[in-house]
Amino acid sequence: MWKGRFTESTAAVVSDFTQSLDLDWELAPWDIAGSVAHAKMLERIGILTSAEAGKIEEGLARIRAEIAESTLVPTRELEDVHMNIESRLIELLGPVGAKLHTGRSRNDQVATTMRLFLRDRLLNIAEGMERLLAELLRNAAKHKDTIVAGYTHLQQAQPVSMGHYWMAHFAAFSRDVSRLFFALDSLNECPLGAGALAGSTLPLDRSYTSSLLGFTGPTRNSLDTVAQRDYMVDYHSFAALFTVHCSRLAEDFVIYSSREFGWLLLPDAFCTGSSMMPQKKNPDVMELIRGKTGQIIGHLLDLLITLKALPMTYDRDLQEDKRGLRASLNTVDQILAVLPPLLAAVDVDGKHAVEGLEDGFALATDVAEYLVLKGVPFRDAHAMTGRLVKECIARSKGLFDLSREEWDELLPEAGDDLFPMLALEKAVERRKTYGGTSPTEVVRQIEHGEALLSAQRARRAEFVRTVKL
Ligand code: ARG
């Protein structure tokens, strides 16, 4: 393509080293969509006749089919997807094909292709996130009255509703959806017309190209356009935090499904066995989700490190942006394929889940707060209840095992009105503070979550409608 300036042909090792076909050949459909819009714009401004633009569109459609059927095989001498397609077009159309690249550089072209590709992939991910959120809502409604141990420091803390637990993960994942849409918004401007870096002497109608491709408008600064990959960083940031959230969920499942906890029931279909130990049922899916998270974080760092200290504007380093992006997208797709059906099949053994709470110590805060309502300053109430627990431990008894005489001896302030409160159901039910674990609060959270989810569905549908090519 640049032979005019050169006296030697490119060394074979250089072609091998600089080619990006292993990374970008799969981007052909999006590259072609960008080229079709560019040709239509060139026709509109009178650079192409409508006959020429029509031929180019037909040629590109044919190339799209040839690629789909694998009859067009790219060559590394033509470096990348862009030049392979253009060269095939020239082969098919002659001089008319040679007009397509007018007013365009691979720098604004690749930026457009990447944004179109990423937009489609992110809209798919948004759909997967909806499935995930829907399963969490379903589980939350099913388990709103199921009581389980709540932990801090992985030590028993207070009883909570399992519905509340599911909604905690819902809260994290719905923030991830906001970040996903932030990435979608940030990619949704059209680079075409930025040229190599400075724009064009030709009267390119950038707004027209942009509207043909379903972008909200052309990018505002041509130097920045070919230099920046912020929208990819935004995707990677979403993916990193999303998989961190998945990883924490996975870790909980590994712990709660272990024999020692044993109240989270993982379905056989989502577990694997041991090649040696016949009794084993392992939570490998959860471990792999946890294990893959590091790579996703790595892809974010990879791109940030590539961008750091790159001179304004385009530099060939940017070609490497595709490697991590593709790997990350594929992993996120895999996680979103397995996690929603796993959540649909998971169950809770409600009886087993409270066995560890038999001693009643998880209700010590309730006792202290009871004293507060009797006028005891909280710090004193805390110390008095702490002493009560210490004495129970010394006598090998739980709070629930104390006789009335022992209460009178150890905590004379305890009146008859305390005892009805000392039950796990009551402890959960009474935590009615906004966002708390009471089933009535959980129901409110679920209702809010349902509204959030339908707003997300509507937002995706609207996005899909406006970007349809
Ligand atoms: N394959 C290149 C990339 O992915 C396309 C742009 C190359 N531009 C250039 N001037 N060498 O970034």
Short mmCIF file of C-alpha atoms and ligand atoms in Angstrom, two decimals:
data_model
loop_
_atom_site.label_atom_id
_atom_site.label_comp_id
_atom_site.label_asym_id
_atom_site.label_seq_id
_atom_site.Cartn_x
_atom_site.Cartn_y
_atom_site.Cartn_z
CA MET A 1 0.00 0.00 0.00
CA TRP A 2 2.90 2.35 0.65
CA LYS A 3 5.28 1.04 -2.03
CA GLY A 4 5.60 4.51 -3.65
CA ARG A 5 7.95 5.74 -0.93
CA PHE A 6 10.00 2.56 -0.50
CA THR A 7 12.84 1.08 -2.52
CA GLU A 8 12.97 -2.27 -0.73
CA SER A 9 10.14 -4.62 0.05
CA THR A 10 9.30 -5.43 3.66
CA ALA A 11 11.39 -8.20 5.24
CA ALA A 12 9.42 -11.37 5.92
CA VAL A 13 10.28 -11.27 9.63
CA VAL A 14 8.91 -7.74 9.77
CA SER A 15 5.63 -8.80 8.18
CA ASP A 16 5.41 -11.60 10.72
CA PHE A 17 6.13 -9.23 13.55
CA THR A 18 3.88 -6.33 12.56
CA GLN A 19 0.85 -8.19 11.25
CA SER A 20 -2.24 -8.15 13.43
CA LEU A 21 -4.42 -10.63 11.56
CA ASP A 22 -4.49 -13.11 14.41
CA LEU A 23 -6.15 -10.36 16.42
CA ASP A 24 -8.23 -8.38 13.97
CA TRP A 25 -9.45 -10.70 11.21
CA GLU A 26 -12.51 -11.45 13.34
CA LEU A 27 -13.30 -7.72 13.25
CA ALA A 28 -14.03 -7.83 9.50
CA PRO A 29 -17.85 -7.43 9.74
CA TRP A 30 -17.49 -4.25 11.81
CA ASP A 31 -14.70 -2.93 9.59
CA ILE A 32 -16.90 -3.45 6.54
CA ALA A 33 -19.83 -1.68 8.23
CA GLY A 34 -17.55 1.33 8.80
CA SER A 35 -16.38 1.26 5.17
CA VAL A 36 -19.94 1.14 3.83
CA ALA A 37 -20.83 4.24 5.86
CA HIS A 38 -17.65 5.99 4.71
CA ALA A 39 -18.46 5.24 1.04
CA LYS A 40 -22.02 6.56 1.46
CA MET A 41 -20.63 9.75 2.95
CA LEU A 42 -18.13 10.12 0.07
CA GLU A 43 -21.07 9.81 -2.31
CA ARG A 44 -23.05 12.42 -0.43
CA ILE A 45 -20.24 14.97 -0.68
CA GLY A 46 -19.73 14.21 -4.39
CA ILE A 47 -16.37 12.43 -4.20
CA LEU A 48 -17.95 9.19 -5.37
CA THR A 49 -20.73 8.99 -7.95
CA SER A 50 -23.70 6.94 -6.83
CA ALA A 51 -22.69 4.26 -9.33
CA GLU A 52 -19.24 4.10 -7.73
CA ALA A 53 -20.62 4.06 -4.21
CA GLY A 54 -23.04 1.30 -5.25
CA LYS A 55 -20.20 -0.79 -6.68
CA ILE A 56 -18.15 -0.34 -3.52
CA GLU A 57 -21.08 -1.41 -1.36
CA GLU A 58 -21.68 -4.47 -3.52
CA GLY A 59 -17.99 -5.32 -3.47
CA LEU A 60 -17.88 -5.02 0.32
CA ALA A 61 -20.98 -7.22 0.65
CA ARG A 62 -19.29 -9.83 -1.50
CA ILE A 63 -16.13 -9.65 0.58
CA ARG A 64 -18.21 -10.05 3.74
CA ALA A 65 -19.66 -13.26 2.28
CA GLU A 66 -16.23 -14.50 1.14
CA ILE A 67 -14.90 -14.01 4.66
CA ALA A 68 -17.91 -15.77 6.20
CA GLU A 69 -17.35 -18.72 3.87
CA SER A 70 -13.58 -18.60 4.46
CA THR A 71 -12.92 -18.33 0.72
CA LEU A 72 -11.04 -15.10 1.29
CA VAL A 73 -7.90 -15.91 3.22
CA PRO A 74 -5.92 -12.90 4.49
CA THR A 75 -2.21 -12.58 3.82
CA ARG A 76 0.26 -11.29 6.37
CA GLU A 77 1.98 -9.12 3.75
CA LEU A 78 -1.20 -7.02 3.88
CA GLU A 79 -0.71 -6.67 7.64
CA ASP A 80 -4.21 -6.32 8.98
CA VAL A 81 -7.92 -6.69 8.38
CA HIS A 82 -8.19 -3.19 6.93
CA MET A 83 -5.62 -3.61 4.17
CA ASN A 84 -6.68 -7.15 3.33
CA ILE A 85 -10.24 -6.03 2.72
CA GLU A 86 -9.25 -2.92 0.80
CA SER A 87 -6.84 -4.83 -1.36
CA ARG A 88 -9.50 -7.42 -2.20
CA LEU A 89 -11.89 -4.59 -3.08
CA ILE A 90 -9.34 -3.11 -5.49
CA GLU A 91 -8.81 -6.57 -6.97
CA LEU A 92 -12.57 -6.82 -7.54
CA LEU A 93 -13.32 -3.27 -8.68
CA GLY A 94 -10.07 -1.80 -9.95
CA PRO A 95 -9.78 2.03 -9.74
CA VAL A 96 -13.23 2.41 -8.14
CA GLY A 97 -12.09 0.23 -5.24
CA ALA A 98 -9.01 2.44 -4.93
CA LYS A 99 -11.27 5.40 -4.09
CA LEU A 100 -12.66 3.95 -0.85
CA HIS A 101 -9.79 5.06 1.40
CA THR A 102 -10.24 8.72 0.39
CA GLY A 103 -10.04 10.99 3.43
CA ARG A 104 -9.45 8.05 5.72
CA SER A 105 -6.50 6.58 7.59
CA ARG A 106 -6.24 3.22 9.25
CA ASN A 107 -5.91 5.23 12.44
CA ASP A 108 -9.48 6.55 12.41
CA GLN A 109 -10.62 3.36 10.70
CA VAL A 110 -9.34 0.99 13.37
CA ALA A 111 -10.75 3.23 16.11
CA THR A 112 -14.16 3.03 14.42
CA THR A 113 -13.99 -0.72 13.91
CA MET A 114 -13.05 -1.28 17.53
CA ARG A 115 -15.87 0.90 18.83
CA LEU A 116 -18.46 -0.84 16.63
CA PHE A 117 -17.20 -4.28 17.66
CA LEU A 118 -17.05 -3.39 21.33
CA ARG A 119 -20.52 -1.84 21.23
CA ASP A 120 -22.06 -5.10 20.03
CA ARG A 121 -20.15 -7.16 22.58
CA LEU A 122 -21.09 -4.83 25.44
CA LEU A 123 -24.76 -4.94 24.50
CA ASN A 124 -24.53 -8.74 24.71
CA ILE A 125 -22.88 -8.48 28.09
CA ALA A 126 -25.67 -6.14 29.22
CA GLU A 127 -28.15 -8.87 28.36
CA GLY A 128 -26.14 -11.41 30.34
CA MET A 129 -26.05 -9.03 33.30
CA GLU A 130 -29.84 -8.82 33.17
CA ARG A 131 -30.08 -12.60 33.44
CA LEU A 132 -27.72 -12.53 36.41
CA LEU A 133 -29.67 -9.79 38.19
CA ALA A 134 -32.98 -11.55 37.50
CA GLU A 135 -31.72 -14.76 39.14
CA LEU A 136 -30.55 -12.84 42.20
CA LEU A 137 -33.96 -11.20 42.53
CA ARG A 138 -35.66 -14.58 42.19
CA ASN A 139 -33.44 -16.13 44.86
CA ALA A 140 -33.95 -13.12 47.13
CA ALA A 141 -37.73 -13.45 46.95
CA LYS A 142 -37.53 -17.20 47.52
CA HIS A 143 -35.25 -16.86 50.56
CA LYS A 144 -36.48 -13.63 52.11
CA ASP A 145 -37.65 -15.53 55.23
CA THR A 146 -34.72 -17.97 55.32
CA ILE A 147 -32.34 -17.15 58.15
CA VAL A 148 -28.61 -17.70 57.85
CA ALA A 149 -25.58 -16.61 59.83
CA GLY A 150 -24.20 -13.23 58.83
CA TYR A 151 -20.45 -12.82 59.17
CA THR A 152 -17.88 -10.13 59.70
CA HIS A 153 -14.23 -11.22 59.71
CA LEU A 154 -15.77 -14.58 58.70
CA GLN A 155 -16.86 -14.89 62.35
CA GLN A 156 -20.54 -15.28 63.21
CA ALA A 157 -21.95 -11.81 63.72
CA GLN A 158 -25.74 -11.50 63.50
CA PRO A 159 -28.45 -13.57 61.83
CA VAL A 160 -29.59 -12.24 58.46
CA SER A 161 -32.17 -13.06 55.85
CA MET A 162 -30.73 -15.04 52.96
CA GLY A 163 -32.83 -12.77 50.71
CA HIS A 164 -30.86 -9.86 52.10
CA TYR A 165 -27.64 -11.68 51.24
CA TRP A 166 -28.73 -12.17 47.61
CA MET A 167 -29.69 -8.52 47.39
CA ALA A 168 -26.22 -7.53 48.62
CA HIS A 169 -24.75 -9.18 45.51
CA PHE A 170 -27.52 -7.61 43.45
CA ALA A 171 -26.44 -4.18 44.70
CA ALA A 172 -22.83 -4.78 43.60
CA PHE A 173 -23.76 -6.19 40.19
CA SER A 174 -26.22 -3.41 39.47
CA ARG A 175 -23.44 -0.87 40.04
CA ASP A 176 -21.44 -2.89 37.51
CA VAL A 177 -24.26 -2.44 35.02
CA SER A 178 -23.98 1.34 35.48
CA ARG A 179 -20.28 1.10 34.70
CA LEU A 180 -21.05 -1.04 31.66
CA PHE A 181 -23.40 1.62 30.31
CA PHE A 182 -20.79 4.26 31.08
CA ALA A 183 -18.41 2.34 28.79
CA LEU A 184 -21.15 2.08 26.14
CA ASP A 185 -21.73 5.82 26.30
CA SER A 186 -18.04 6.60 26.18
CA LEU A 187 -17.45 4.51 23.05
CA ASN A 188 -20.49 5.81 21.21
CA GLU A 189 -18.88 8.61 19.15
CA CYS A 190 -17.63 8.25 15.61
CA PRO A 191 -13.90 8.53 14.86
CA LEU A 192 -14.20 8.47 11.05
CA GLY A 193 -13.04 11.71 9.50
CA ALA A 194 -10.30 12.27 12.06
CA GLY A 195 -7.97 10.89 9.39
CA ALA A 196 -4.44 9.98 10.37
CA LEU A 197 -4.48 12.65 13.08
CA ALA A 198 -5.43 16.11 11.75
CA GLY A 199 -8.67 15.72 9.80
CA SER A 200 -8.89 16.18 6.04
CA THR A 201 -8.68 18.85 3.34
CA LEU A 202 -11.76 17.21 1.80
CA PRO A 203 -15.21 18.37 2.94
CA LEU A 204 -16.00 15.14 4.82
CA ASP A 205 -19.44 15.11 6.45
CA ARG A 206 -18.54 13.53 9.74
CA SER A 207 -22.01 13.93 11.22
CA TYR A 208 -23.49 11.95 8.36
CA THR A 209 -21.02 9.05 8.76
CA SER A 210 -21.67 9.11 12.48
CA SER A 211 -25.44 8.92 12.09
CA LEU A 212 -25.16 6.06 9.57
CA LEU A 213 -23.23 4.07 12.17
CA GLY A 214 -25.63 4.84 15.01
CA PHE A 215 -23.14 6.95 16.97
CA THR A 216 -24.34 9.97 18.91
CA GLY A 217 -22.04 12.26 16.90
CA PRO A 218 -18.49 12.64 15.60
CA THR A 219 -15.62 12.77 18.11
CA ARG A 220 -14.60 16.32 18.91
CA ASN A 221 -10.81 16.38 18.49
CA SER A 222 -9.07 14.45 15.72
CA LEU A 223 -5.71 14.17 17.56
CA ASP A 224 -7.39 12.71 20.63
CA THR A 225 -9.58 10.47 18.48
CA VAL A 226 -6.74 8.42 17.03
CA ALA A 227 -4.68 8.55 20.25
CA GLN A 228 -7.17 7.50 22.90
CA ARG A 229 -8.53 4.15 24.03
CA ASP A 230 -10.40 5.44 27.08
CA TYR A 231 -13.59 3.61 26.13
CA MET A 232 -11.61 0.36 26.28
CA VAL A 233 -10.20 1.30 29.67
CA ASP A 234 -13.79 1.96 30.74
CA TYR A 235 -14.77 -1.53 29.59
CA HIS A 236 -11.77 -3.11 31.34
CA SER A 237 -12.61 -1.17 34.53
CA PHE A 238 -16.14 -2.52 34.38
CA ALA A 239 -14.84 -6.04 33.74
CA ALA A 240 -12.25 -5.90 36.53
CA LEU A 241 -14.69 -4.81 39.21
CA PHE A 242 -17.46 -7.05 37.89
CA THR A 243 -15.24 -10.11 38.09
CA VAL A 244 -13.97 -9.05 41.51
CA HIS A 245 -17.61 -9.10 42.59
CA CYS A 246 -18.07 -12.51 40.94
CA SER A 247 -14.96 -13.72 42.70
CA ARG A 248 -16.27 -12.69 46.12
CA LEU A 249 -19.55 -14.45 45.43
CA ALA A 250 -17.59 -17.51 44.31
CA GLU A 251 -15.51 -17.46 47.48
CA ASP A 252 -18.67 -17.34 49.62
CA PHE A 253 -20.06 -20.32 47.72
CA VAL A 254 -16.85 -22.30 48.20
CA ILE A 255 -16.98 -21.61 51.93
CA TYR A 256 -20.72 -22.08 52.51
CA SER A 257 -20.85 -25.30 50.49
CA SER A 258 -17.92 -26.87 52.34
CA ARG A 259 -18.69 -29.67 54.79
CA GLU A 260 -17.91 -27.42 57.76
CA PHE A 261 -20.57 -24.87 56.78
CA GLY A 262 -22.58 -27.07 54.48
CA TRP A 263 -25.79 -25.05 54.10
CA LEU A 264 -25.35 -23.79 50.56
CA LEU A 265 -26.33 -26.60 48.22
CA LEU A 266 -24.55 -26.59 44.86
CA PRO A 267 -26.25 -28.70 42.20
CA ASP A 268 -24.30 -31.73 40.94
CA ALA A 269 -24.53 -30.42 37.38
CA PHE A 270 -22.40 -27.45 38.39
CA CYS A 271 -19.75 -29.38 40.35
CA THR A 272 -17.01 -31.78 39.38
CA GLY A 273 -15.52 -34.84 41.02
CA SER A 274 -12.07 -36.12 41.84
CA SER A 275 -10.14 -38.56 39.66
CA MET A 276 -8.93 -40.34 42.80
CA MET A 277 -11.26 -39.63 45.73
CA PRO A 278 -14.67 -41.14 45.00
CA GLN A 279 -16.48 -39.12 47.66
CA LYS A 280 -15.49 -35.68 46.37
CA LYS A 281 -17.83 -33.05 44.98
CA ASN A 282 -15.87 -29.94 44.20
CA PRO A 283 -17.02 -26.36 43.50
CA ASP A 284 -14.67 -25.99 40.52
CA VAL A 285 -16.91 -23.56 38.66
CA MET A 286 -16.69 -21.11 41.52
CA GLU A 287 -12.95 -21.63 41.86
CA LEU A 288 -12.44 -21.00 38.15
CA ILE A 289 -14.48 -17.80 38.31
CA ARG A 290 -12.21 -16.77 41.18
CA GLY A 291 -9.17 -17.92 39.22
CA LYS A 292 -10.02 -16.08 36.01
CA THR A 293 -10.51 -12.78 37.79
CA GLY A 294 -6.78 -12.15 37.98
CA GLN A 295 -6.48 -12.25 34.20
CA ILE A 296 -9.29 -9.73 33.81
CA ILE A 297 -7.59 -7.34 36.21
CA GLY A 298 -4.36 -7.98 34.30
CA HIS A 299 -5.95 -6.89 31.01
CA LEU A 300 -6.92 -3.56 32.58
CA LEU A 301 -3.35 -3.03 33.77
CA ASP A 302 -1.96 -4.19 30.41
CA LEU A 303 -3.85 -1.47 28.54
CA LEU A 304 -3.11 1.25 31.09
CA ILE A 305 0.59 0.41 30.91
CA THR A 306 0.45 0.48 27.09
CA LEU A 307 -1.18 3.91 27.15
CA LYS A 308 1.08 5.38 29.81
CA ALA A 309 3.60 7.78 28.24
CA LEU A 310 2.49 7.13 24.65
CA PRO A 311 3.19 10.27 22.67
CA MET A 312 0.18 12.07 21.25
CA THR A 313 -1.23 10.76 18.84
CA TYR A 314 -1.45 7.29 17.20
CA ASP A 315 1.39 4.91 17.95
CA ARG A 316 1.65 1.35 16.75
CA ASP A 317 1.66 0.13 20.35
CA LEU A 318 -2.10 0.64 20.19
CA GLN A 319 -2.44 -2.34 17.89
CA GLU A 320 -1.84 -4.51 20.96
CA ASP A 321 -5.07 -3.26 22.55
CA LYS A 322 -6.95 -6.07 20.82
CA ARG A 323 -5.23 -8.99 22.51
CA GLY A 324 -6.36 -8.30 26.06
CA LEU A 325 -9.71 -6.97 24.95
CA ARG A 326 -10.63 -10.14 23.14
CA ALA A 327 -9.42 -12.38 25.97
CA SER A 328 -11.28 -10.33 28.54
CA LEU A 329 -14.56 -10.22 26.58
CA ASN A 330 -14.46 -13.97 26.03
CA THR A 331 -13.90 -14.67 29.72
CA VAL A 332 -16.68 -12.31 30.80
CA ASP A 333 -18.99 -14.04 28.28
CA GLN A 334 -18.04 -17.43 29.76
CA ILE A 335 -18.75 -16.27 33.30
CA LEU A 336 -22.09 -14.82 32.25
CA ALA A 337 -22.98 -18.09 30.53
CA VAL A 338 -22.40 -20.20 33.65
CA LEU A 339 -23.28 -17.99 36.61
CA PRO A 340 -27.00 -17.25 36.01
CA PRO A 341 -28.00 -20.93 35.52
CA LEU A 342 -25.89 -21.87 38.53
CA LEU A 343 -27.71 -19.27 40.63
CA ALA A 344 -31.01 -20.65 39.35
CA ALA A 345 -30.07 -24.12 40.57
CA VAL A 346 -28.45 -23.29 43.90
CA ASP A 347 -30.39 -23.95 47.12
CA VAL A 348 -30.13 -23.24 50.82
CA ASP A 349 -30.59 -25.72 53.67
CA GLY A 350 -32.37 -23.36 56.03
CA LYS A 351 -32.24 -25.73 59.02
CA HIS A 352 -28.53 -26.34 58.68
CA ALA A 353 -27.86 -22.65 58.08
CA VAL A 354 -28.86 -21.72 61.65
CA GLU A 355 -27.32 -24.70 63.44
CA GLY A 356 -24.22 -22.69 64.19
CA LEU A 357 -26.33 -20.00 65.85
CA GLU A 358 -27.74 -22.31 68.56
CA ASP A 359 -25.89 -20.64 71.41
CA GLY A 360 -27.69 -17.37 70.78
CA PHE A 361 -24.53 -15.27 71.05
CA ALA A 362 -25.35 -13.76 67.65
CA LEU A 363 -28.16 -11.97 69.53
CA ALA A 364 -25.84 -10.27 72.03
CA THR A 365 -26.29 -6.94 70.21
CA ASP A 366 -30.06 -7.34 70.59
CA VAL A 367 -29.62 -7.70 74.36
CA ALA A 368 -27.43 -4.60 74.50
CA GLU A 369 -29.95 -2.61 72.44
CA TYR A 370 -32.73 -3.82 74.73
CA LEU A 371 -30.79 -2.30 77.64
CA VAL A 372 -30.35 0.92 75.67
CA LEU A 373 -34.15 1.17 75.42
CA LYS A 374 -34.26 0.82 79.22
CA GLY A 375 -32.04 3.89 79.48
CA VAL A 376 -28.61 2.24 79.87
CA PRO A 377 -25.88 4.10 77.90
CA PHE A 378 -24.78 1.90 74.98
CA ARG A 379 -21.16 1.56 76.15
CA ASP A 380 -22.35 0.25 79.54
CA ALA A 381 -24.91 -2.02 77.87
CA HIS A 382 -22.12 -3.39 75.61
CA ALA A 383 -19.91 -4.15 78.64
CA MET A 384 -22.76 -5.71 80.63
CA THR A 385 -23.72 -7.98 77.72
CA GLY A 386 -20.07 -8.83 77.10
CA ARG A 387 -19.76 -9.98 80.71
CA LEU A 388 -22.93 -12.01 80.28
CA VAL A 389 -21.44 -13.78 77.25
CA LYS A 390 -18.16 -14.37 79.09
CA GLU A 391 -20.05 -15.95 82.00
CA CYS A 392 -22.09 -18.12 79.62
CA ILE A 393 -18.89 -19.38 78.00
CA ALA A 394 -17.44 -20.15 81.44
CA ARG A 395 -20.54 -22.18 82.27
CA SER A 396 -20.60 -23.87 78.85
CA LYS A 397 -24.01 -22.45 78.14
CA GLY A 398 -25.57 -20.41 75.41
CA LEU A 399 -27.80 -17.36 75.82
CA PHE A 400 -30.77 -19.46 74.83
CA ASP A 401 -30.01 -22.00 77.61
CA LEU A 402 -30.08 -19.60 80.58
CA SER A 403 -32.82 -20.14 83.13
CA ARG A 404 -34.79 -17.21 84.52
CA GLU A 405 -32.77 -17.47 87.76
CA GLU A 406 -29.53 -17.23 85.82
CA TRP A 407 -30.78 -14.16 83.95
CA ASP A 408 -31.70 -12.56 87.28
CA GLU A 409 -28.24 -13.34 88.59
CA LEU A 410 -26.22 -12.34 85.50
CA LEU A 411 -28.32 -9.48 84.08
CA PRO A 412 -30.90 -8.29 86.60
CA GLU A 413 -31.99 -5.54 84.19
CA ALA A 414 -33.53 -8.21 81.93
CA GLY A 415 -37.31 -8.04 82.19
CA ASP A 416 -39.93 -10.41 80.83
CA ASP A 417 -40.21 -8.28 77.73
CA LEU A 418 -36.66 -9.30 76.70
CA PHE A 419 -37.30 -13.00 76.20
CA PRO A 420 -39.74 -12.88 73.29
CA MET A 421 -37.06 -10.94 71.41
CA LEU A 422 -34.48 -13.65 71.90
CA ALA A 423 -35.25 -15.70 68.83
CA LEU A 424 -33.45 -15.72 65.49
CA GLU A 425 -36.63 -14.87 63.54
CA LYS A 426 -37.30 -11.93 65.85
CA ALA A 427 -33.74 -10.70 65.56
CA VAL A 428 -34.03 -10.61 61.77
CA GLU A 429 -37.56 -9.27 61.70
CA ARG A 430 -36.77 -6.40 64.08
CA ARG A 431 -33.93 -5.03 61.97
CA LYS A 432 -36.23 -2.79 60.01
CA THR A 433 -33.87 0.12 59.44
CA TYR A 434 -33.79 1.29 55.83
CA GLY A 435 -31.65 -1.24 53.94
CA GLY A 436 -31.68 -3.63 56.91
CA THR A 437 -32.21 -7.37 56.97
CA SER A 438 -35.87 -7.53 58.03
CA PRO A 439 -37.97 -9.41 55.44
CA THR A 440 -40.13 -6.30 55.01
CA GLU A 441 -37.00 -4.34 54.12
CA VAL A 442 -35.80 -7.14 51.85
CA VAL A 443 -39.11 -6.98 49.99
CA ARG A 444 -38.63 -3.24 49.55
CA GLN A 445 -35.12 -3.85 48.22
CA ILE A 446 -36.45 -6.46 45.82
CA GLU A 447 -39.11 -4.06 44.53
CA HIS A 448 -36.50 -1.40 43.98
CA GLY A 449 -34.26 -3.98 42.30
CA GLU A 450 -37.07 -4.98 39.95
CA ALA A 451 -37.56 -1.35 38.95
CA LEU A 452 -33.80 -1.00 38.38
CA LEU A 453 -33.74 -4.13 36.24
CA SER A 454 -36.62 -3.00 34.04
CA ALA A 455 -34.96 0.40 33.62
CA GLN A 456 -31.78 -1.41 32.53
CA ARG A 457 -33.72 -3.55 30.07
CA ALA A 458 -35.33 -0.44 28.61
CA ARG A 459 -31.97 1.31 28.38
CA ARG A 460 -30.45 -1.60 26.49
CA ALA A 461 -33.46 -1.87 24.17
CA GLU A 462 -33.17 1.85 23.42
CA PHE A 463 -29.44 1.50 22.76
CA VAL A 464 -30.01 -1.47 20.46
CA ARG A 465 -32.70 0.48 18.59
CA THR A 466 -30.48 3.50 17.99
CA VAL A 467 -27.35 1.58 17.02
CA LYS A 468 -28.98 -0.87 14.63
CA LEU A 469 -26.88 -0.65 11.47
N1 ARG B 1 -3.44 -2.65 12.58
C1 ARG B 1 -3.35 -1.32 13.10
C2 ARG B 1 -3.91 -1.22 14.52
O1 ARG B 1 -4.53 -2.12 14.92
C3 ARG B 1 -4.09 -0.37 12.23
C4 ARG B 1 -3.55 1.02 12.22
C5 ARG B 1 -2.18 1.08 11.69
N2 ARG B 1 -1.81 2.39 11.36
C6 ARG B 1 -0.60 2.68 10.97
N3 ARG B 1 -0.37 3.89 10.62
N4 ARG B 1 0.36 1.80 10.94
O2 ARG B 1 -3.71 -0.27 15.23
#
